[in-house]
N, CA, C and O atoms as a Tinker XYZ file with bonds, in Angstrom:
   496  protein
     1  N    -67.748000   14.142000   54.519000    73     2
     2  CA   -68.929000   15.072000   55.408000    64     1     3
     3  C    -69.047000   14.081000   56.751000    63     2     4     5
     4  O    -68.658000   14.517000   57.835000    81     3
     5  N    -69.544000   12.865000   56.649000    73     3     6
     6  CA   -70.189000   12.586000   57.847000    64     5     7
     7  C    -68.810000   11.494000   58.305000    63     6     8     9
     8  O    -68.317000   10.599000   57.617000    81     7
     9  N    -68.465000   11.892000   59.556000    73     7    10
    10  CA   -67.403000   10.890000   60.147000    64     9    11
    11  C    -68.136000    9.690000   60.766000    63    10    12    13
    12  O    -69.367000    9.692000   60.756000    81    11
    13  N    -67.341000    8.490000   61.396000    73    11    14
    14  CA   -68.004000    7.806000   61.975000    64    13    15
    15  C    -66.804000    7.154000   62.579000    63    14    16    17
    16  O    -65.954000    6.630000   61.859000    81    15
    17  N    -66.714000    7.170000   63.847000    73    15    18
    18  CA   -65.891000    6.725000   64.733000    64    17    19
    19  C    -66.107000    5.520000   65.693000    63    18    20    21
    20  O    -66.455000    5.961000   66.789000    81    19
    21  N    -66.033000    4.218000   65.688000    73    19    22
    22  CA   -66.419000    3.434000   66.944000    64    21    23
    23  C    -65.442000    3.351000   68.061000    63    22    24    25
    24  O    -64.336000    3.874000   67.927000    81    23
    25  N    -65.731000    2.805000   69.023000    73    23    26
    26  CA   -64.807000    2.805000   70.299000    64    25    27
    27  C    -65.388000    1.615000   71.152000    63    26    28    29
    28  O    -66.422000    1.019000   70.852000    81    27
    29  N    -64.568000    1.326000   72.300000    73    27    30
    30  CA   -65.212000   -0.121000   73.148000    64    29    31
    31  C    -64.977000   -1.021000   72.936000    63    30    32    33
    32  O    -65.599000   -1.863000   73.585000    81    31
    33  N    -64.094000   -1.474000   72.060000    73    31    34
    34  CA   -63.715000   -2.977000   71.709000    64    33    35
    35  C    -62.693000   -3.065000   72.599000    63    34    36    37
    36  O    -62.113000   -2.138000   73.163000    81    35
    37  N    -62.459000   -4.535000   72.717000    73    35    38
    38  CA   -61.378000   -5.218000   73.686000    64    37    39
    39  C    -61.753000   -6.672000   73.925000    63    38    40    41
    40  O    -62.500000   -7.387000   73.256000    81    39
    41  N    -61.013000   -6.973000   75.118000    73    39    42
    42  CA   -61.009000   -8.349000   75.140000    64    41    43
    43  C    -61.927000   -8.478000   76.172000    63    42    44    45
    44  O    -62.077000   -7.577000   76.997000    81    43
    45  N    -62.602000   -9.593000   76.203000    73    43    46
    46  CA   -63.684000  -10.270000   77.359000    64    45    47
    47  C    -63.366000  -11.691000   77.288000    63    46    48    49
    48  O    -62.558000  -12.220000   76.523000    81    47
    49  N    -64.111000  -12.261000   78.193000    73    47    50
    50  CA   -64.230000  -13.845000   78.447000    64    49    51
    51  C    -65.473000  -14.271000   78.116000    63    50    52    53
    52  O    -66.324000  -13.389000   78.235000    81    51
    53  N    -65.935000  -15.507000   77.674000    73    51    54
    54  CA   -67.033000  -16.332000   77.157000    64    53    55
    55  C    -67.865000  -15.888000   78.514000    63    54    56    57
    56  O    -67.414000  -15.875000   79.659000    81    55
    57  N    -69.296000  -15.501000   78.056000    73    55    58
    58  CA   -70.379000  -15.122000   78.775000    64    57    59
    59  C    -70.220000  -13.616000   79.477000    63    58    60    61
    60  O    -71.209000  -13.163000   80.052000    81    59
    61  N    -69.154000  -12.940000   79.443000    73    59    62
    62  CA   -68.944000  -11.649000   79.594000    64    61    63
    63  C    -69.732000  -10.550000   78.653000    63    62    64    65
    64  O    -70.217000  -10.921000   77.584000    81    63
    65  N    -69.823000   -9.391000   79.024000    73    63    66
    66  CA   -70.066000   -8.348000   78.186000    64    65    67
    67  C    -69.168000   -6.930000   78.065000    63    66    68    69
    68  O    -68.321000   -6.372000   78.762000    81    67
    69  N    -69.871000   -6.654000   76.717000    73    67    70
    70  CA   -69.203000   -5.026000   76.417000    64    69    71
    71  C    -69.942000   -4.354000   75.808000    63    70    72    73
    72  O    -70.763000   -4.835000   75.027000    81    71
    73  N    -69.814000   -3.111000   76.026000    73    71    74
    74  CA   -70.679000   -2.025000   75.010000    64    73    75
    75  C    -69.733000   -1.565000   74.303000    63    74    76    77
    76  O    -68.602000   -1.438000   74.772000    81    75
    77  N    -70.123000   -1.150000   72.719000    73    75    78
    78  CA   -69.388000   -0.540000   71.678000    64    77    79
    79  C    -70.301000    0.711000   71.645000    63    78    80    81
    80  O    -71.491000    0.748000   71.958000    81    79
    81  N    -69.391000    1.898000   71.135000    73    79    82
    82  CA   -69.917000    3.196000   70.883000    64    81    83
    83  C    -69.597000    3.509000   69.802000    63    82    84    85
    84  O    -68.438000    3.325000   69.431000    81    83
    85  N    -70.618000    4.119000   68.925000    73    83    86
    86  CA   -70.208000    4.749000   67.790000    64    85    87
    87  C    -70.761000    6.337000   67.564000    63    86    88    89
    88  O    -71.965000    6.574000   67.472000    81    87
    89  N    -69.625000    7.495000   67.479000    73    87    90
    90  CA   -69.944000    8.462000   67.120000    64    89    91
    91  C    -69.944000    9.122000   66.325000    63    90    92    93
    92  O    -68.775000    9.396000   66.054000    81    91
    93  N    -71.063000    9.940000   65.283000    73    91    94
    94  CA   -70.836000   10.233000   64.314000    64    93    95
    95  C    -71.303000   11.615000   64.399000    63    94    96    97
    96  O    -72.211000   12.026000   65.120000    81    95
    97  N    -70.544000   12.325000   63.538000    73    95    98
    98  CA   -70.375000   13.792000   63.087000    64    97    99
    99  C    -70.674000   14.591000   61.592000    63    98   100   101
   100  O    -70.965000   13.916000   60.604000    81    99
   101  N    -70.617000   15.451000   61.549000    73    99   102
   102  CA   -70.569000   16.116000   60.196000    64   101   103
   103  C    -72.173000   15.789000   59.523000    63   102   104   105
   104  O    -72.277000   15.821000   58.297000    81   103
   105  N    -73.317000   15.498000   60.313000    73   103   106
   106  CA   -74.288000   15.433000   59.687000    64   105   107
   107  C    -75.622000   15.718000   60.461000    63   106   108   109
   108  O    -75.381000   16.493000   61.386000    81   107
   109  N    -76.896000   15.377000   60.409000    73   107   110
   110  CA   -78.265000   15.358000   60.989000    64   109   111
   111  C    -78.216000   14.013000   61.513000    63   110   112   113
   112  O    -78.762000   13.124000   60.860000    81   111
   113  N    -77.570000   13.709000   62.725000    73   111   114
   114  CA   -77.946000   12.405000   63.363000    64   113   115
   115  C    -79.189000   11.998000   63.499000    63   114   116   117
   116  O    -79.654000   10.968000   63.013000    81   115
   117  N    -79.639000   12.626000   64.022000    73   115   118
   118  CA   -81.170000   12.208000   64.431000    64   117   119
   119  C    -82.184000   11.943000   63.410000    63   118   120   121
   120  O    -83.342000   11.568000   63.593000    81   119
   121  N    -81.322000   12.301000   61.826000    73   119   122
   122  CA   -82.362000   11.475000   60.729000    64   121   123
   123  C    -81.922000   10.433000   60.182000    63   122   124   125
   124  O    -82.454000    9.770000   59.292000    81   123
   125  N    -80.816000   10.249000   60.772000    73   123   126
   126  CA   -80.313000    8.708000   59.946000    64   125   127
   127  C    -80.710000    7.562000   61.040000    63   126   128   129
   128  O    -80.846000    7.554000   62.264000    81   127
   129  N    -80.871000    6.267000   59.630000    73   127   130
   130  CA   -80.683000    5.110000   60.733000    64   129   131
   131  C    -79.538000    4.380000   61.141000    63   130   132   133
   132  O    -78.512000    4.882000   60.680000    81   131
   133  N    -79.348000    3.392000   61.827000    73   131   134
   134  CA   -78.100000    3.498000   61.839000    64   133   135
   135  C    -77.828000    1.352000   62.108000    63   134   136   137
   136  O    -78.601000    0.459000   62.452000    81   135
   137  N    -76.767000    1.370000   61.827000    73   135   138
   138  CA   -76.497000   -0.175000   62.216000    64   137   139
   139  C    -75.370000   -0.511000   62.611000    63   138   140   141
   140  O    -74.484000    0.340000   62.520000    81   139
   141  N    -75.040000   -1.824000   63.163000    73   139   142
   142  CA   -73.736000   -2.756000   63.471000    64   141   143
   143  C    -73.287000   -3.740000   62.622000    63   142   144   145
   144  O    -74.152000   -4.604000   62.478000    81   143
   145  N    -72.405000   -3.927000   62.081000    73   143   146
   146  CA   -72.123000   -5.154000   61.692000    64   145   147
   147  C    -70.656000   -5.709000   62.080000    63   146   148   149
   148  O    -69.727000   -4.989000   62.445000    81   147
   149  N    -70.613000   -6.976000   61.953000    73   147   150
   150  CA   -69.478000   -7.542000   62.012000    64   149   151
   151  C    -68.764000   -8.573000   61.396000    63   150   152   153
   152  O    -69.500000   -9.463000   60.972000    81   151
   153  N    -67.684000   -8.725000   61.228000    73   151   154
   154  CA   -66.863000   -9.367000   60.328000    64   153   155
   155  C    -65.796000  -10.202000   61.248000    63   154   156   157
   156  O    -65.140000   -9.620000   62.111000    81   155
   157  N    -65.644000  -11.873000   60.960000    73   155   158
   158  CA   -64.737000  -12.320000   61.901000    64   157   159
   159  C    -63.581000  -12.233000   60.857000    63   158   160   161
   160  O    -63.625000  -11.540000   59.840000    81   159
   161  N    -62.466000  -13.084000   61.268000    73   159   162
   162  CA   -61.632000  -13.265000   60.429000    64   161   163
   163  C    -61.874000  -14.170000   59.267000    63   162   164   165
   164  O    -62.648000  -15.119000   59.389000    81   163
   165  N    -61.137000  -13.878000   57.939000    73   163   166
   166  CA   -61.792000  -14.741000   56.740000    64   165   167
   167  C    -62.852000  -15.101000   56.746000    63   166   168   169
   168  O    -63.176000  -16.266000   56.519000    81   167
   169  N    -63.881000  -13.875000   57.093000    73   167   170
   170  CA   -65.218000  -14.531000   56.997000    64   169   171
   171  C    -65.937000  -13.138000   56.508000    63   170   172   173
   172  O    -65.463000  -12.054000   56.850000    81   171
   173  N    -67.132000  -13.236000   55.672000    73   171   174
   174  CA   -67.729000  -12.478000   55.366000    64   173   175
   175  C    -68.240000  -11.091000   56.415000    63   174   176   177
   176  O    -67.913000  -11.109000   57.602000    81   175
   177  N    -68.901000  -10.147000   55.953000    73   175   178
   178  CA   -69.177000   -8.873000   57.212000    64   177   179
   179  C    -70.837000   -9.457000   57.153000    63   178   180   181
   180  O    -71.566000   -9.731000   56.200000    81   179
   181  N    -70.995000   -9.491000   58.299000    73   179   182
   182  CA   -72.646000   -9.380000   58.600000    64   181   183
   183  C    -73.462000   -8.545000   59.427000    63   182   184   185
   184  O    -72.989000   -8.004000   60.426000    81   183
   185  N    -74.662000   -8.402000   59.079000    73   183   186
   186  CA   -75.453000   -7.899000   59.749000    64   185   187
   187  C    -75.973000   -8.334000   61.117000    63   186   188   189
   188  O    -76.712000   -9.307000   61.264000    81   187
   189  N    -75.494000   -7.467000   62.216000    73   187   190
   190  CA   -75.895000   -7.617000   63.376000    64   189   191
   191  C    -77.366000   -7.032000   63.835000    63   190   192   193
   192  O    -78.286000   -7.749000   64.229000    81   191
   193  N    -77.417000   -5.680000   63.719000    73   191   194
   194  CA   -78.608000   -4.722000   64.627000    64   193   195
   195  C    -78.597000   -3.654000   63.789000    63   194   196   197
   196  O    -77.553000   -3.317000   63.231000    81   195
   197  N    -79.749000   -3.004000   63.609000    73   195   198
   198  CA   -80.293000   -1.922000   63.181000    64   197   199
   199  C    -81.266000   -1.194000   64.136000    63   198   200   201
   200  O    -82.066000   -1.839000   64.813000    81   199
   201  N    -81.198000    0.044000   64.183000    73   199   202
   202  CA   -82.053000    0.986000   64.601000    64   201   203
   203  C    -82.756000    1.969000   63.808000    63   202   204   205
   204  O    -82.021000    2.234000   62.856000    81   203
   205  N    -83.801000    2.621000   63.744000    73   203   206
   206  CA   -84.257000    3.175000   63.111000    64   205   207
   207  C    -83.854000    4.632000   63.505000    63   206   208   209
   208  O    -83.235000    4.850000   64.547000    81   207
   209  N    -84.347000    5.959000   62.350000    73   207   210
   210  CA   -84.051000    7.078000   62.738000    64   209   211
   211  C    -84.529000    7.525000   64.041000    63   210   212   213
   212  O    -83.769000    8.223000   64.712000    81   211
   213  N    -86.105000    7.112000   64.661000    73   211   214
   214  CA   -86.525000    7.452000   65.420000    64   213   215
   215  C    -86.291000    6.569000   66.773000    63   214   216   217
   216  O    -87.011000    6.644000   67.769000    81   215
   217  N    -85.337000    5.856000   66.651000    73   215   218
   218  CA   -85.021000    4.709000   67.839000    64   217   219
   219  C    -86.220000    3.896000   68.355000    63   218   220   221
   220  O    -86.137000    3.231000   69.388000    81   219
   221  N    -87.200000    3.955000   67.703000    73   219   222
   222  CA   -88.694000    3.099000   67.894000    64   221   223
   223  C    -88.453000    1.789000   67.313000    63   222   224   225
   224  O    -89.260000    0.913000   67.621000    81   223
   225  N    -87.870000    1.604000   66.837000    73   223   226
   226  CA   -87.602000    0.121000   66.219000    64   225   227
   227  C    -86.191000   -0.108000   65.899000    63   226   228   229
   228  O    -85.327000    0.670000   65.492000    81   227
   229  N    -86.149000   -1.815000   66.280000    73   227   230
   230  CA   -84.778000   -2.091000   66.098000    64   229   231
   231  C    -85.211000   -3.611000   65.500000    63   230   232   233
   232  O    -86.323000   -4.136000   65.555000    81   231
   233  N    -83.836000   -4.199000   64.848000    73   231   234
   234  CA   -83.668000   -5.333000   64.550000    64   233   235
   235  C    -82.921000   -6.051000   64.847000    63   234   236   237
   236  O    -82.169000   -5.460000   65.622000    81   235
   237  N    -82.585000   -7.117000   64.711000    73   235   238
   238  CA   -81.287000   -8.021000   65.742000    64   237   239
   239  C    -81.223000   -9.229000   64.250000    63   238   240   241
   240  O    -82.186000   -9.536000   63.548000    81   239
   241  N    -79.732000   -9.740000   64.102000    73   239   242
   242  CA   -79.706000  -10.888000   63.746000    64   241   243
   243  C    -80.132000  -12.300000   64.641000    63   242   244   245
   244  O    -79.852000  -12.481000   65.826000    81   243
   245  N    -80.795000  -13.132000   63.857000    73   243   246
   246  CA   -80.947000  -14.322000   64.849000    64   245   247
   247  C    -79.805000  -14.993000   65.591000    63   246   248   249
   248  O    -80.151000  -15.687000   66.547000    81   247
   249  N    -78.637000  -14.922000   65.353000    73   247   250
   250  CA   -77.308000  -15.163000   66.149000    64   249   251
   251  C    -76.911000  -14.424000   67.240000    63   250   252   253
   252  O    -75.985000  -14.830000   67.942000    81   251
   253  N    -77.574000  -13.235000   67.514000    73   251   254
   254  CA   -77.260000  -12.191000   68.757000    64   253   255
   255  C    -78.681000  -11.844000   69.070000    63   254   256   257
   256  O    -78.693000  -10.950000   69.917000    81   255
   257  N    -79.832000  -12.195000   68.726000    73   255   258
   258  CA   -81.114000  -11.696000   69.677000    64   257   259
   259  C    -81.288000  -12.220000   70.887000    63   258   260   261
   260  O    -80.921000  -13.295000   71.363000    81   259
   261  N    -81.785000  -11.489000   71.249000    73   259   262
   262  CA   -81.315000  -11.856000   73.200000    64   261   263
   263  C    -80.230000  -11.331000   73.720000    63   262   264   265
   264  O    -80.283000  -10.870000   74.860000    81   263
   265  N    -79.393000  -11.312000   73.198000    73   263   266
   266  CA   -77.972000  -10.896000   73.891000    64   265   267
   267  C    -77.097000   -9.942000   73.492000    63   266   268   269
   268  O    -75.998000   -9.703000   73.993000    81   267
   269  N    -77.685000   -9.334000   72.452000    73   267   270
   270  CA   -76.721000   -7.611000   71.985000    64   269   271
   271  C    -78.572000   -6.604000   72.073000    63   270   272   273
   272  O    -79.651000   -7.141000   71.822000    81   271
   273  N    -78.429000   -5.516000   72.379000    73   271   274
   274  CA   -78.891000   -4.373000   72.580000    64   273   275
   275  C    -77.960000   -3.521000   71.837000    63   274   276   277
   276  O    -76.741000   -3.352000   71.827000    81   275
   277  N    -79.419000   -2.835000   70.947000    73   275   278
   278  CA   -79.148000   -1.502000   69.940000    64   277   279
   279  C    -79.537000   -0.412000   70.257000    63   278   280   281
   280  O    -80.761000   -0.341000   70.145000    81   279
   281  N    -78.919000    0.804000   70.729000    73   279   282
   282  CA   -79.822000    1.766000   71.230000    64   281   283
   283  C    -78.750000    3.201000   70.765000    63   282   284   285
   284  O    -77.580000    3.117000   70.392000    81   283
   285  N    -79.485000    4.344000   70.910000    73   283   286
   286  CA   -79.167000    5.604000   70.352000    64   285   287
   287  C    -79.160000    6.578000   71.657000    63   286   288   289
   288  O    -79.720000    6.517000   72.751000    81   287
   289  N    -78.223000    7.552000   71.009000    73   287   290
   290  CA   -78.627000    8.793000   72.146000    64   289   291
   291  C    -78.172000   10.089000   71.197000    63   290   292   293
   292  O    -77.071000   10.548000   70.892000    81   291
   293  N    -79.394000   10.418000   70.912000    73   291   294
   294  CA   -79.302000   11.915000   69.970000    64   293   295
   295  C    -78.527000   12.726000   70.145000    63   294   296   297
   296  O    -77.829000   13.119000   69.211000    81   295
   297  N    -78.396000   13.277000   71.520000    73   295   298
   298  CA   -78.153000   14.497000   72.331000    64   297   299
   299  C    -76.412000   14.274000   72.059000    63   298   300   301
   300  O    -75.667000   15.205000   71.754000    81   299
   301  N    -75.957000   12.811000   72.247000    73   299   302
   302  CA   -74.396000   12.753000   72.201000    64   301   303
   303  C    -74.061000   12.255000   70.434000    63   302   304   305
   304  O    -72.974000   11.947000   69.944000    81   303
   305  N    -75.272000   12.313000   69.838000    73   303   306
   306  CA   -75.078000   11.912000   68.332000    64   305   307
   307  C    -73.667000   10.232000   68.486000    63   306   308   309
   308  O    -72.496000   10.022000   68.171000    81   307
   309  N    -74.827000    9.457000   69.165000    73   307   310
   310  CA   -73.829000    8.441000   69.535000    64   309   311
   311  C    -74.769000    7.313000   69.615000    63   310   312   313
   312  O    -75.711000    7.507000   70.383000    81   311
   313  N    -74.734000    5.920000   68.868000    73   311   314
   314  CA   -75.262000    4.835000   68.751000    64   313   315
   315  C    -74.252000    3.864000   69.411000    63   314   316   317
   316  O    -73.027000    3.919000   69.307000    81   315
   317  N    -74.970000    2.981000   70.093000    73   315   318
   318  CA   -74.698000    1.759000   71.035000    64   317   319
   319  C    -74.702000    0.315000   70.900000    63   318   320   321
   320  O    -75.837000   -0.095000   70.654000    81   319
   321  N    -73.758000   -0.670000   70.981000    73   319   322
   322  CA   -74.229000   -1.771000   71.015000    64   321   323
   323  C    -73.543000   -2.807000   72.322000    63   322   324   325
   324  O    -72.381000   -2.896000   72.718000    81   323
   325  N    -74.697000   -3.455000   72.732000    73   323   326
   326  CA   -74.644000   -3.711000   74.448000    64   325   327
   327  C    -74.646000   -5.216000   73.811000    63   326   328   329
   328  O    -75.431000   -5.753000   73.029000    81   327
   329  N    -73.552000   -5.646000   74.401000    73   327   330
   330  CA   -73.100000   -6.824000   74.204000    64   329   331
   331  C    -73.079000   -7.822000   75.376000    63   330   332   333
   332  O    -72.175000   -7.658000   76.196000    81   331
   333  N    -73.908000   -8.790000   75.566000    73   331   334
   334  CA   -74.127000   -9.660000   76.850000    64   333   335
   335  C    -73.821000  -10.948000   76.335000    63   334   336   337
   336  O    -73.737000  -11.026000   75.109000    81   335
   337  N    -73.581000  -12.288000   77.216000    73   335   338
   338  CA   -73.574000  -13.268000   77.073000    64   337   339
   339  C    -72.656000  -13.521000   75.494000    63   338   340   341
   340  O    -73.211000  -13.983000   74.497000    81   339
   341  N    -71.456000  -13.193000   75.525000    73   339   342
   342  CA   -70.447000  -13.053000   74.514000    64   341   343
   343  C    -69.615000  -14.369000   74.552000    63   342   344   345
   344  O    -69.019000  -14.924000   75.476000    81   343
   345  N    -69.811000  -14.754000   72.935000    73   343   346
   346  CA   -69.364000  -16.041000   72.511000    64   345   347
   347  C    -68.078000  -15.921000   72.021000    63   346   348   349
   348  O    -67.664000  -14.763000   71.976000    81   347
   349  N    -67.333000  -16.782000   71.642000    73   347   350
   350  CA   -66.018000  -16.718000   71.175000    64   349   351
   351  C    -66.394000  -16.416000   69.426000    63   350   352   353
   352  O    -65.831000  -15.738000   68.566000    81   351
   353  N    -67.424000  -17.145000   69.424000    73   351   354
   354  CA   -68.057000  -16.700000   67.653000    64   353   355
   355  C    -68.181000  -15.313000   67.354000    63   354   356   357
   356  O    -68.000000  -14.817000   66.242000    81   355
   357  N    -68.572000  -14.566000   68.641000    73   355   358
   358  CA   -68.344000  -13.189000   68.279000    64   357   359
   359  C    -67.084000  -12.144000   67.926000    63   358   360   361
   360  O    -67.100000  -10.993000   67.489000    81   359
   361  N    -66.113000  -12.931000   68.259000    73   359   362
   362  CA   -64.812000  -12.154000   67.907000    64   361   363
   363  C    -64.622000  -11.681000   66.629000    63   362   364   365
   364  O    -65.055000  -12.403000   65.732000    81   363
   365  N    -63.863000  -10.228000   66.191000    73   363   366
   366  CA   -64.045000   -9.962000   65.014000    64   365   367
   367  C    -64.154000   -8.613000   65.434000    63   366   368   369
   368  O    -64.117000   -8.224000   66.601000    81   367
   369  N    -64.322000   -7.771000   64.189000    73   367   370
   370  CA   -64.264000   -6.393000   63.731000    64   369   371
   371  C    -65.503000   -6.021000   63.902000    63   370   372   373
   372  O    -66.245000   -6.812000   63.320000    81   371
   373  N    -66.312000   -4.833000   64.650000    73   371   374
   374  CA   -67.502000   -4.482000   64.819000    64   373   375
   375  C    -67.437000   -3.138000   63.851000    63   374   376   377
   376  O    -66.438000   -2.426000   63.750000    81   375
   377  N    -68.528000   -2.954000   63.251000    73   375   378
   378  CA   -68.227000   -1.898000   62.289000    64   377   379
   379  C    -69.726000   -1.067000   62.316000    63   378   380   381
   380  O    -70.842000   -1.583000   62.260000    81   379
   381  N    -69.398000    0.339000   62.418000    73   379   382
   382  CA   -70.643000    1.083000   62.640000    64   381   383
   383  C    -71.031000    1.837000   61.210000    63   382   384   385
   384  O    -70.200000    2.478000   60.566000    81   383
   385  N    -72.085000    1.707000   60.906000    73   383   386
   386  CA   -72.825000    1.753000   59.576000    64   385   387
   387  C    -73.862000    3.236000   59.738000    63   386   388   389
   388  O    -74.245000    3.461000   60.886000    81   387
   389  N    -74.245000    4.080000   58.797000    73   387   390
   390  CA   -75.017000    5.454000   58.504000    64   389   391
   391  C    -75.701000    5.168000   57.626000    63   390   392   393
   392  O    -75.175000    4.722000   56.606000    81   391
   393  N    -77.202000    5.330000   57.711000    73   391   394
   394  CA   -77.969000    5.599000   56.572000    64   393   395
   395  C    -78.743000    6.878000   56.295000    63   394   396   397
   396  O    -79.935000    7.053000   56.547000    81   395
   397  N    -77.745000    7.912000   55.638000    73   395   398
   398  CA   -78.074000    9.121000   55.634000    64   397   399
   399  C    -79.640000    9.470000   55.121000    63   398   400   401
   400  O    -80.333000   10.398000   55.539000    81   399
   401  N    -79.945000    8.648000   54.279000    73   399   402
   402  CA   -81.467000    8.476000   53.652000    64   401   403
   403  C    -82.623000    7.555000   54.416000    63   402   404   405
   404  O    -83.740000    7.200000   54.039000    81   403
   405  N    -81.768000    7.277000   55.851000    73   403   406
   406  CA   -82.810000    6.675000   56.945000    64   405   407
   407  C    -83.376000    5.438000   56.251000    63   406   408   409
   408  O    -84.564000    5.220000   56.491000    81   407
   409  N    -82.660000    4.467000   55.320000    73   407   410
   410  CA   -82.738000    3.316000   54.640000    64   409   411
   411  C    -82.303000    2.015000   55.969000    63   410   412   413
   412  O    -81.272000    1.343000   55.993000    81   411
   413  N    -83.491000    1.972000   57.001000    73   411   414
   414  CA   -83.406000    1.189000   57.864000    64   413   415
   415  C    -83.155000   -0.117000   57.353000    63   414   416   417
   416  O    -84.086000   -0.546000   56.671000    81   415
   417  N    -82.119000   -0.924000   57.484000    73   415   418
   418  CA   -82.481000   -2.243000   57.190000    64   417   419
   419  C    -81.060000   -2.826000   57.359000    63   418   420   421
   420  O    -80.104000   -2.197000   57.811000    81   419
   421  N    -81.036000   -4.561000   56.789000    73   419   422
   422  CA   -80.060000   -5.198000   56.974000    64   421   423
   423  C    -78.812000   -5.252000   55.832000    63   422   424   425
   424  O    -77.697000   -5.769000   55.899000    81   423
   425  N    -79.556000   -4.416000   54.644000    73   423   426
   426  CA   -78.141000   -4.735000   53.753000    64   425   427
   427  C    -77.474000   -3.616000   53.628000    63   426   428   429
   428  O    -77.813000   -2.443000   53.781000    81   427
   429  N    -76.293000   -4.210000   53.273000    73   427   430
   430  CA   -74.890000   -3.261000   53.251000    64   429   431
   431  C    -75.125000   -2.017000   52.396000    63   430   432   433
   432  O    -74.991000   -0.859000   52.794000    81   431
   433  N    -75.399000   -2.306000   51.480000    73   431   434
   434  CA   -75.549000   -1.313000   50.197000    64   433   435
   435  C    -76.569000   -0.103000   50.718000    63   434   436   437
   436  O    -76.461000    0.976000   50.134000    81   435
   437  N    -77.463000   -0.209000   51.687000    73   435   438
   438  CA   -78.427000    0.510000   52.302000    64   437   439
   439  C    -77.540000    1.622000   52.759000    63   438   440   441
   440  O    -77.800000    2.802000   52.525000    81   439
   441  N    -76.595000    1.260000   53.348000    73   439   442
   442  CA   -75.710000    2.462000   54.301000    64   441   443
   443  C    -74.527000    3.101000   53.485000    63   442   444   445
   444  O    -73.843000    2.662000   52.561000    81   443
   445  N    -74.536000    4.381000   54.211000    73   443   446
   446  CA   -73.991000    5.489000   52.806000    64   445   447
   447  C    -72.449000    5.494000   53.630000    63   446   448   449
   448  O    -71.477000    5.511000   52.874000    81   447
   449  N    -72.162000    5.479000   55.133000    73   447   450
   450  CA   -71.283000    5.903000   55.758000    64   449   451
   451  C    -70.834000    4.742000   56.554000    63   450   452   453
   452  O    -71.616000    3.853000   56.892000    81   451
   453  N    -69.258000    4.745000   56.931000    73   451   454
   454  CA   -68.892000    3.314000   57.588000    64   453   455
   455  C    -67.829000    3.860000   58.774000    63   454   456   457
   456  O    -67.067000    4.781000   58.480000    81   455
   457  N    -67.805000    3.413000   59.792000    73   455   458
   458  CA   -66.420000    3.676000   60.264000    64   457   459
   459  C    -65.351000    2.698000   60.209000    63   458   460   461
   460  O    -65.552000    1.740000   59.463000    81   459
   461  N    -63.949000    2.757000   61.025000    73   459   462
   462  CA   -63.172000    1.803000   60.547000    64   461   463
   463  C    -63.168000    0.579000   61.418000    63   462   464   465
   464  O    -62.317000   -0.309000   61.351000    81   463
   465  N    -64.246000    0.610000   62.284000    73   463   466
   466  CA   -64.288000   -0.832000   63.257000    64   465   467
   467  C    -63.508000   -0.858000   64.342000    63   466   468   469
   468  O    -62.380000   -0.397000   64.516000    81   467
   469  N    -64.225000   -1.446000   65.054000    73   467   470
   470  CA   -63.348000   -1.692000   66.346000    64   469   471
   471  C    -63.362000   -3.357000   66.637000    63   470   472   473
   472  O    -64.260000   -4.096000   66.232000    81   471
   473  N    -62.309000   -3.756000   67.338000    73   471   474
   474  CA   -62.312000   -4.995000   67.410000    64   473   475
   475  C    -62.569000   -5.505000   68.700000    63   474   476   477
   476  O    -62.407000   -4.840000   69.723000    81   475
   477  N    -63.040000   -6.887000   68.670000    73   475   478
   478  CA   -63.630000   -7.642000   69.742000    64   477   479
   479  C    -63.150000   -9.094000   69.933000    63   478   480   481
   480  O    -63.414000  -10.103000   69.279000    81   479
   481  N    -62.258000   -8.885000   71.171000    73   479   482
   482  CA   -61.908000  -10.669000   71.094000    64   481   483
   483  C    -62.665000  -11.198000   72.301000    63   482   484   485
   484  O    -62.662000  -10.501000   73.316000    81   483
   485  N    -63.338000  -12.405000   72.297000    73   483   486
   486  CA   -63.527000  -13.036000   73.102000    64   485   487
   487  C    -63.122000  -14.485000   72.994000    63   486   488   489
   488  O    -63.144000  -15.207000   71.998000    81   487
   489  N    -62.569000  -14.887000   74.824000    73   487   490
   490  CA   -61.871000  -15.582000   74.543000    64   489   491
   491  C    -61.249000  -16.397000   76.215000    63   490   492   493
   492  O    -61.292000  -15.608000   77.159000    81   491
   493  N    -60.986000  -17.112000   76.389000    73   491   494
   494  CA   -60.687000  -17.764000   77.959000    64   493   495
   495  C    -59.164000  -17.274000   78.378000    63   494   496
   496  O    -58.688000  -17.601000   79.465000    81   495
């Protein structure tokens, strides 16, 4: 029913910036809470940022707070992750997650639909 497609990943130098996009189709986007998760090679998937259905409330992991910004565009049914001051530890696959029940939060189990991920590499 719900299709989640990330894009925008690529290579960037440390200290650089990158914007990830996630387009959601097949549902009522404006009612969904959304999130980004990150998984480095050989490590568990970790919460990065969340945004409420209204777009008025956002939360960030301590590791990215002040560097990343999550936002949404309901007209385009797209959620973004603007990443700045990137570090090598930010390298990995970034996944977009959708909570159809508006279960805004950091728990993976609170999200119903997931994208395939987009890879980010931060290196000199």
